[in-house]
C-alpha cells in the first residue's frame, strides 16, 4: 500500500517536473520519495539550485516560504498547509521594530524559523547549523538574535568576542527539555553518547557530548566509533539514524521530544499536492520577497 503510493508519487513527480524536498523530521516513507532530505540550511541551499519548475516542501511553512523566496519563479507548495512552526510566529514585526530603535548599531540576526515579514526587517538569517559561523563572521559587533533564546545562548557562548541581546522565544518541543530528561536517558543507557540540538536549554546542552543541528547530529552519529547514542532532538531522527546505521543503537532523550507540526505531513498529502487536490501553493507579495530574501542570501553567503 505504502509502496504503491510511493510509486504513484514518483511517476507524478516526473510528469509534473517537480522536486520534493523533505526536512529530516519527516517520516521515513516521505524521505524515501524525496529528491533531497536535509536540515533547514541544506533545504534552503537546495531550493535555490533544483532545476525543476515545481517544488513540494514537506516540512513547515517557513521552509516553503524560504524555498519560494529563493525560487520566486517556481511553483512552491507546502504539502500540508496546516504545518506551521509556532516559534516562527512568536514575535511581531512591531515588537522587533521597537527593539531596533532601542538598540541602534545592533545587527538583527533572525533564525530561519521566522515569518517572511520578520526576515524582511532583519539583517541576516541563520539556521542552527550556520548560526555560529554567521554571527562570528558578520562585520557587526553587536547582535540582536531573534527569536530563539536557547539557540542564541548557545551561539553567544561560542562567539564570546561579540555582544548579544537575546529574546524569550523558542521551540515548544526542544525548550521543554530539562536536565532530568537528559540524566534519566543517560542513566538508562550509560554507555551512550548524548547528542543535543541547540534549541534545547543550556542545562541540557551542558550534559551533551555533542551539540549541533539536525544534520550535525546525524553526521556525528554516522561517523562516530561509538555504538550507542541518545538523540536530543525530534524523535524522527532516532528512526532515521537506526535505518542508516543498523549496527548502532539510538535512543530518544525523551518520548516528548516530538514536533506535532512536523508530524502533520503524510505521504497522502504529498500525493494530493502532486495531483492538484491538496497542499497549499505559497503565494507571496513580490515586494515582501525582495525585502526578505536579502537576509537569506546573506545567510548563504556567510554560512556556506
Ligand atoms: P535544523 O533543521 O536547522 O536542525 O532545525 C531544526 C528545526 O527545529 C527545524 O524547525
Ligand atoms: Fe518549530 Fe520546534 Fe517544530 Fe522545529 S521542532 S518546526 S522549531 S516547533
Short mmCIF file of C-alpha atoms and ligand atoms in Angstrom, two decimals:
data_model
loop_
_atom_site.label_atom_id
_atom_site.label_comp_id
_atom_site.label_asym_id
_atom_site.label_seq_id
_atom_site.Cartn_x
_atom_site.Cartn_y
_atom_site.Cartn_z
CA UNK A 1 0.00 0.00 0.00
CA UNK A 2 2.74 2.48 1.01
CA UNK A 3 4.94 1.20 -1.80
CA UNK A 4 2.10 1.65 -4.29
CA UNK A 5 1.50 5.24 -3.19
CA UNK A 6 5.23 5.95 -3.33
CA UNK A 7 5.40 4.61 -6.91
CA UNK A 8 2.49 6.83 -7.97
CA UNK A 9 4.19 9.85 -6.39
CA UNK A 10 7.45 9.10 -8.19
CA UNK A 11 5.58 8.87 -11.50
CA UNK A 12 3.68 12.13 -10.91
CA UNK A 13 6.89 13.85 -9.86
CA UNK A 14 8.37 13.13 -13.31
CA UNK A 15 5.20 14.12 -15.19
CA UNK A 16 4.91 17.43 -13.31
CA UNK A 17 8.62 18.35 -13.40
CA UNK A 18 8.55 18.51 -9.62
CA UNK A 19 11.12 18.03 -6.92
CA UNK A 20 10.21 17.01 -3.40
CA UNK A 21 12.22 18.50 -0.55
CA UNK A 22 11.81 16.98 2.91
CA UNK A 23 13.04 18.15 6.28
CA UNK A 24 14.83 15.40 8.18
CA UNK A 25 11.99 15.36 10.74
CA UNK A 26 9.67 13.83 8.11
CA UNK A 27 8.78 10.16 8.38
CA UNK A 28 10.83 7.51 6.61
CA UNK A 29 8.18 6.87 3.90
CA UNK A 30 8.34 10.55 2.84
CA UNK A 31 12.15 10.73 2.96
CA UNK A 32 12.26 7.70 0.64
CA UNK A 33 10.44 9.54 -2.19
CA UNK A 34 12.12 12.93 -1.64
CA UNK A 35 14.71 14.23 -4.08
CA UNK A 36 16.52 15.64 -1.12
CA UNK A 37 16.22 15.31 2.67
CA UNK A 38 18.12 17.62 4.98
CA UNK A 39 18.11 20.22 7.71
CA UNK A 40 16.82 23.77 7.32
CA UNK A 41 20.11 25.09 5.95
CA UNK A 42 20.59 22.35 3.36
CA UNK A 43 16.95 22.68 2.24
CA UNK A 44 17.45 26.42 1.62
CA UNK A 45 20.55 25.81 -0.47
CA UNK A 46 18.83 23.02 -2.44
CA UNK A 47 15.69 25.09 -3.05
CA UNK A 48 17.86 27.58 -4.90
CA UNK A 49 19.59 25.04 -7.11
CA UNK A 50 16.96 22.43 -8.03
CA UNK A 51 16.24 22.52 -11.79
CA UNK A 52 12.55 21.52 -11.65
CA UNK A 53 9.78 24.09 -12.14
CA UNK A 54 7.77 22.92 -9.13
CA UNK A 55 8.81 22.29 -5.51
CA UNK A 56 6.78 20.37 -2.93
CA UNK A 57 8.10 21.13 0.56
CA UNK A 58 7.49 18.50 3.21
CA UNK A 59 8.16 20.41 6.38
CA UNK A 60 6.69 23.55 7.92
CA UNK A 61 5.55 26.86 6.45
CA UNK A 62 8.72 28.91 6.90
CA UNK A 63 10.62 26.27 4.91
CA UNK A 64 8.21 26.52 1.98
CA UNK A 65 8.33 30.33 2.19
CA UNK A 66 12.12 30.25 2.17
CA UNK A 67 12.06 28.00 -0.91
CA UNK A 68 9.62 30.38 -2.63
CA UNK A 69 11.77 33.40 -1.84
CA UNK A 70 14.84 31.68 -3.27
CA UNK A 71 12.95 30.45 -6.36
CA UNK A 72 10.20 33.05 -6.91
CA UNK A 73 9.55 31.89 -10.49
CA UNK A 74 8.79 28.33 -9.41
CA UNK A 75 5.53 26.98 -8.12
CA UNK A 76 6.19 26.09 -4.48
CA UNK A 77 3.74 24.04 -2.41
CA UNK A 78 3.64 23.21 1.27
CA UNK A 79 2.45 19.58 1.29
CA UNK A 80 0.27 20.19 4.36
CA UNK A 81 -0.94 23.77 4.67
CA UNK A 82 -1.63 23.39 8.41
CA UNK A 83 2.01 22.66 9.22
CA UNK A 84 3.42 25.81 10.81
CA UNK A 85 6.23 26.39 13.28
CA UNK A 86 4.96 28.00 16.50
CA UNK A 87 8.36 29.62 17.07
CA UNK A 88 8.16 31.42 13.70
CA UNK A 89 5.00 33.21 14.85
CA UNK A 90 6.19 34.17 18.33
CA UNK A 91 7.32 37.74 17.66
CA UNK A 92 5.61 40.57 15.84
CA UNK A 93 7.20 42.98 13.39
CA UNK A 94 6.15 45.88 15.67
CA UNK A 95 7.97 44.38 18.66
CA UNK A 96 11.20 43.81 16.74
CA UNK A 97 10.99 47.27 15.13
CA UNK A 98 10.66 48.82 18.60
CA UNK A 99 13.73 46.88 19.83
CA UNK A 100 15.70 48.01 16.77
CA UNK A 101 15.00 51.61 17.75
CA UNK A 102 16.24 50.94 21.29
CA UNK A 103 19.37 49.16 20.03
CA UNK A 104 20.93 51.27 17.28
CA UNK A 105 24.02 49.69 15.76
CA UNK A 106 22.83 46.14 16.50
CA UNK A 107 22.57 43.73 13.57
CA UNK A 108 19.35 41.70 13.68
CA UNK A 109 20.14 38.02 13.09
CA UNK A 110 16.92 36.07 12.54
CA UNK A 111 16.72 32.32 12.93
CA UNK A 112 15.25 30.89 9.72
CA UNK A 113 12.29 29.79 11.88
CA UNK A 114 10.65 33.22 11.42
CA UNK A 115 7.94 34.68 9.20
CA UNK A 116 8.90 36.37 5.92
CA UNK A 117 7.74 39.67 7.47
CA UNK A 118 10.34 39.31 10.24
CA UNK A 119 13.04 38.34 7.78
CA UNK A 120 12.22 41.50 5.79
CA UNK A 121 13.26 43.68 8.76
CA UNK A 122 16.30 41.55 9.72
CA UNK A 123 19.88 41.97 8.53
CA UNK A 124 20.91 38.34 8.42
CA UNK A 125 19.18 35.00 8.55
CA UNK A 126 20.73 31.84 10.02
CA UNK A 127 19.89 28.22 10.72
CA UNK A 128 21.07 26.14 13.64
CA UNK A 129 23.92 24.74 11.53
CA UNK A 130 25.09 28.16 10.32
CA UNK A 131 24.33 30.44 13.30
CA UNK A 132 27.77 30.33 14.95
CA UNK A 133 29.61 30.83 11.67
CA UNK A 134 27.36 33.70 10.62
CA UNK A 135 27.45 35.56 13.96
CA UNK A 136 31.23 35.17 14.06
CA UNK A 137 31.88 36.33 10.51
CA UNK A 138 29.50 39.27 10.04
CA UNK A 139 31.19 42.66 10.48
CA UNK A 140 28.84 43.94 13.22
CA UNK A 141 29.99 43.64 16.86
CA UNK A 142 26.51 43.79 18.44
CA UNK A 143 23.80 41.26 17.61
CA UNK A 144 20.08 41.14 18.39
CA UNK A 145 19.35 37.45 17.95
CA UNK A 146 15.68 36.56 17.29
CA UNK A 147 13.62 34.65 18.40
CA UNK A 148 15.22 31.53 19.97
CA UNK A 149 16.80 32.20 23.38
CA UNK A 150 18.37 28.74 23.66
CA UNK A 151 19.99 28.80 20.24
CA UNK A 152 21.04 32.42 20.91
CA UNK A 153 22.65 31.44 24.25
CA UNK A 154 24.50 28.60 22.58
CA UNK A 155 25.81 30.91 19.84
CA UNK A 156 26.73 33.59 22.39
CA UNK A 157 28.89 31.07 24.28
CA UNK A 158 30.66 30.09 21.03
CA UNK A 159 31.22 33.71 19.96
CA UNK A 160 32.39 35.40 23.21
CA UNK A 161 34.02 38.27 21.34
CA UNK A 162 30.60 39.73 20.39
CA UNK A 163 27.74 41.30 22.37
CA UNK A 164 24.35 39.59 22.14
CA UNK A 165 20.82 40.62 23.07
CA UNK A 166 18.52 37.63 23.35
CA UNK A 167 14.74 37.38 23.44
CA UNK A 168 12.34 34.93 25.04
CA UNK A 169 11.35 32.84 22.03
CA UNK A 170 11.94 29.16 21.49
CA UNK A 171 10.77 25.83 20.15
CA UNK A 172 7.99 24.42 22.36
CA UNK A 173 9.27 20.87 21.90
CA UNK A 174 13.02 21.37 22.39
CA UNK A 175 12.72 24.14 25.02
CA UNK A 176 10.57 21.88 27.22
CA UNK A 177 13.51 19.53 27.76
CA UNK A 178 15.08 19.51 31.22
CA UNK A 179 18.37 18.32 32.67
CA UNK A 180 16.37 15.50 34.32
CA UNK A 181 15.35 14.19 30.88
CA UNK A 182 19.00 14.02 29.82
CA UNK A 183 20.10 12.48 33.14
CA UNK A 184 17.34 9.85 33.05
CA UNK A 185 18.29 8.86 29.49
CA UNK A 186 21.97 8.68 30.43
CA UNK A 187 21.10 6.51 33.43
CA UNK A 188 19.07 4.15 31.23
CA UNK A 189 21.87 3.99 28.63
CA UNK A 190 25.12 4.57 30.50
CA UNK A 191 27.34 3.69 27.52
CA UNK A 192 25.64 6.06 25.07
CA UNK A 193 26.81 9.47 23.85
CA UNK A 194 24.28 12.28 24.23
CA UNK A 195 23.76 14.38 21.06
CA UNK A 196 21.65 17.51 21.53
CA UNK A 197 20.11 20.22 19.34
CA UNK A 198 20.94 23.79 20.43
CA UNK A 199 17.21 24.62 20.62
CA UNK A 200 17.33 22.69 23.92
CA UNK A 201 18.03 24.66 27.13
CA UNK A 202 21.64 25.21 28.22
CA UNK A 203 21.17 22.84 31.21
CA UNK A 204 20.58 20.03 28.69
CA UNK A 205 23.34 21.07 26.25
CA UNK A 206 25.77 21.20 29.21
CA UNK A 207 25.31 17.44 29.67
CA UNK A 208 25.83 16.62 25.98
CA UNK A 209 28.79 15.02 24.28
CA UNK A 210 27.90 16.91 21.10
CA UNK A 211 25.65 19.92 20.39
CA UNK A 212 24.63 20.63 16.80
CA UNK A 213 21.94 20.97 14.16
CA UNK A 214 19.91 18.06 12.85
CA UNK A 215 22.48 17.45 10.12
CA UNK A 216 25.32 17.87 12.60
CA UNK A 217 23.82 15.26 14.93
CA UNK A 218 23.29 12.80 12.09
CA UNK A 219 26.79 13.23 10.69
CA UNK A 220 28.33 12.92 14.15
CA UNK A 221 26.46 9.67 14.86
CA UNK A 222 27.26 8.18 11.46
CA UNK A 223 30.98 8.95 11.67
CA UNK A 224 31.50 8.19 15.37
CA UNK A 225 33.16 4.97 16.50
CA UNK A 226 30.74 4.83 19.45
CA UNK A 227 27.94 2.23 19.30
CA UNK A 228 25.12 3.87 21.26
CA UNK A 229 23.61 7.34 21.11
CA UNK A 230 20.88 9.27 22.94
CA UNK A 231 19.27 11.69 20.50
CA UNK A 232 18.28 15.07 21.92
CA UNK A 233 16.23 16.32 19.01
CA UNK A 234 12.95 15.44 17.26
CA UNK A 235 12.39 11.72 17.58
CA UNK A 236 12.15 11.12 13.82
CA UNK A 237 15.95 11.38 13.86
CA UNK A 238 16.17 8.31 16.11
CA UNK A 239 14.35 6.27 13.47
CA UNK A 240 16.35 7.67 10.52
CA UNK A 241 19.66 7.01 12.23
CA UNK A 242 18.60 3.48 13.13
CA UNK A 243 17.88 2.82 9.41
CA UNK A 244 21.16 4.40 8.32
CA UNK A 245 23.31 2.68 10.96
CA UNK A 246 21.70 -0.71 11.74
CA UNK A 247 24.76 -1.87 13.69
CA UNK A 248 24.48 1.05 16.16
CA UNK A 249 21.74 1.78 18.72
CA UNK A 250 19.81 5.02 19.05
CA UNK A 251 17.54 6.08 21.90
CA UNK A 252 15.30 9.15 22.28
CA UNK A 253 16.34 11.54 25.06
CA UNK A 254 12.63 11.96 25.83
CA UNK A 255 9.48 10.47 24.35
CA UNK A 256 8.08 14.02 24.47
CA UNK A 257 10.59 15.45 22.01
CA UNK A 258 8.08 15.43 19.17
CA UNK A 259 7.12 18.30 16.85
CA UNK A 260 3.39 17.88 16.28
CA UNK A 261 3.55 20.23 13.28
CA UNK A 262 6.22 18.20 11.54
CA UNK A 263 4.11 15.10 12.13
CA UNK A 264 1.15 16.54 10.18
CA UNK A 265 2.51 15.83 6.71
CA UNK A 266 1.68 12.40 5.31
CA UNK A 267 2.51 10.55 2.12
CA UNK A 268 -1.13 11.08 1.09
CA UNK A 269 -0.64 14.87 1.43
CA UNK A 270 2.32 14.64 -0.94
CA UNK A 271 0.28 12.60 -3.42
CA UNK A 272 -2.68 15.00 -3.23
CA UNK A 273 -0.40 18.00 -3.74
CA UNK A 274 1.01 16.45 -6.90
CA UNK A 275 -2.49 15.55 -8.10
CA UNK A 276 -3.55 19.19 -7.66
CA UNK A 277 -6.12 18.48 -4.96
CA UNK A 278 -4.15 19.18 -1.82
CA UNK A 279 -1.29 21.06 -0.26
CA UNK A 280 -1.07 24.83 -0.37
CA UNK A 281 0.60 26.88 -3.04
CA UNK A 282 2.82 29.53 -1.44
CA UNK A 283 1.83 32.89 -2.85
CA UNK A 284 3.87 35.84 -1.61
CA UNK A 285 3.93 39.54 -2.32
CA UNK A 286 6.93 40.19 -4.64
CA UNK A 287 7.87 43.29 -2.61
CA UNK A 288 7.97 41.21 0.60
CA UNK A 289 10.10 38.62 -1.19
CA UNK A 290 12.59 41.21 -2.41
CA UNK A 291 13.00 42.59 1.14
CA UNK A 292 13.10 39.24 2.97
CA UNK A 293 15.31 37.35 0.54
CA UNK A 294 18.25 39.65 1.21
CA UNK A 295 18.91 38.21 4.67
CA UNK A 296 18.54 34.66 3.30
CA UNK A 297 21.05 35.42 0.53
CA UNK A 298 23.41 36.78 3.20
CA UNK A 299 22.93 33.56 5.18
CA UNK A 300 24.07 31.52 2.18
CA UNK A 301 26.95 33.95 1.53
CA UNK A 302 28.27 33.92 5.15
CA UNK A 303 27.17 30.42 6.12
CA UNK A 304 28.43 28.45 3.12
P1 LIG B 1 17.52 22.39 11.82
O1 LIG B 1 16.88 21.79 10.64
O2 LIG B 1 18.22 23.67 11.45
O3 LIG B 1 18.38 21.49 12.60
O4 LIG B 1 16.37 22.89 12.81
C1 LIG B 1 15.53 22.05 13.42
C2 LIG B 1 14.19 22.59 13.48
O5 LIG B 1 13.64 22.76 14.51
C3 LIG B 1 13.52 22.85 12.25
O6 LIG B 1 12.44 23.58 12.52
FE1 LIG B 2 9.29 24.72 15.01
FE2 LIG B 2 10.28 23.29 17.03
FE3 LIG B 2 8.79 22.10 15.22
FE4 LIG B 2 11.23 22.96 14.58
S1 LIG B 2 10.73 21.36 16.04
S2 LIG B 2 9.36 23.21 13.37
S3 LIG B 2 11.36 24.81 15.84
S4 LIG B 2 8.13 23.72 16.61
#
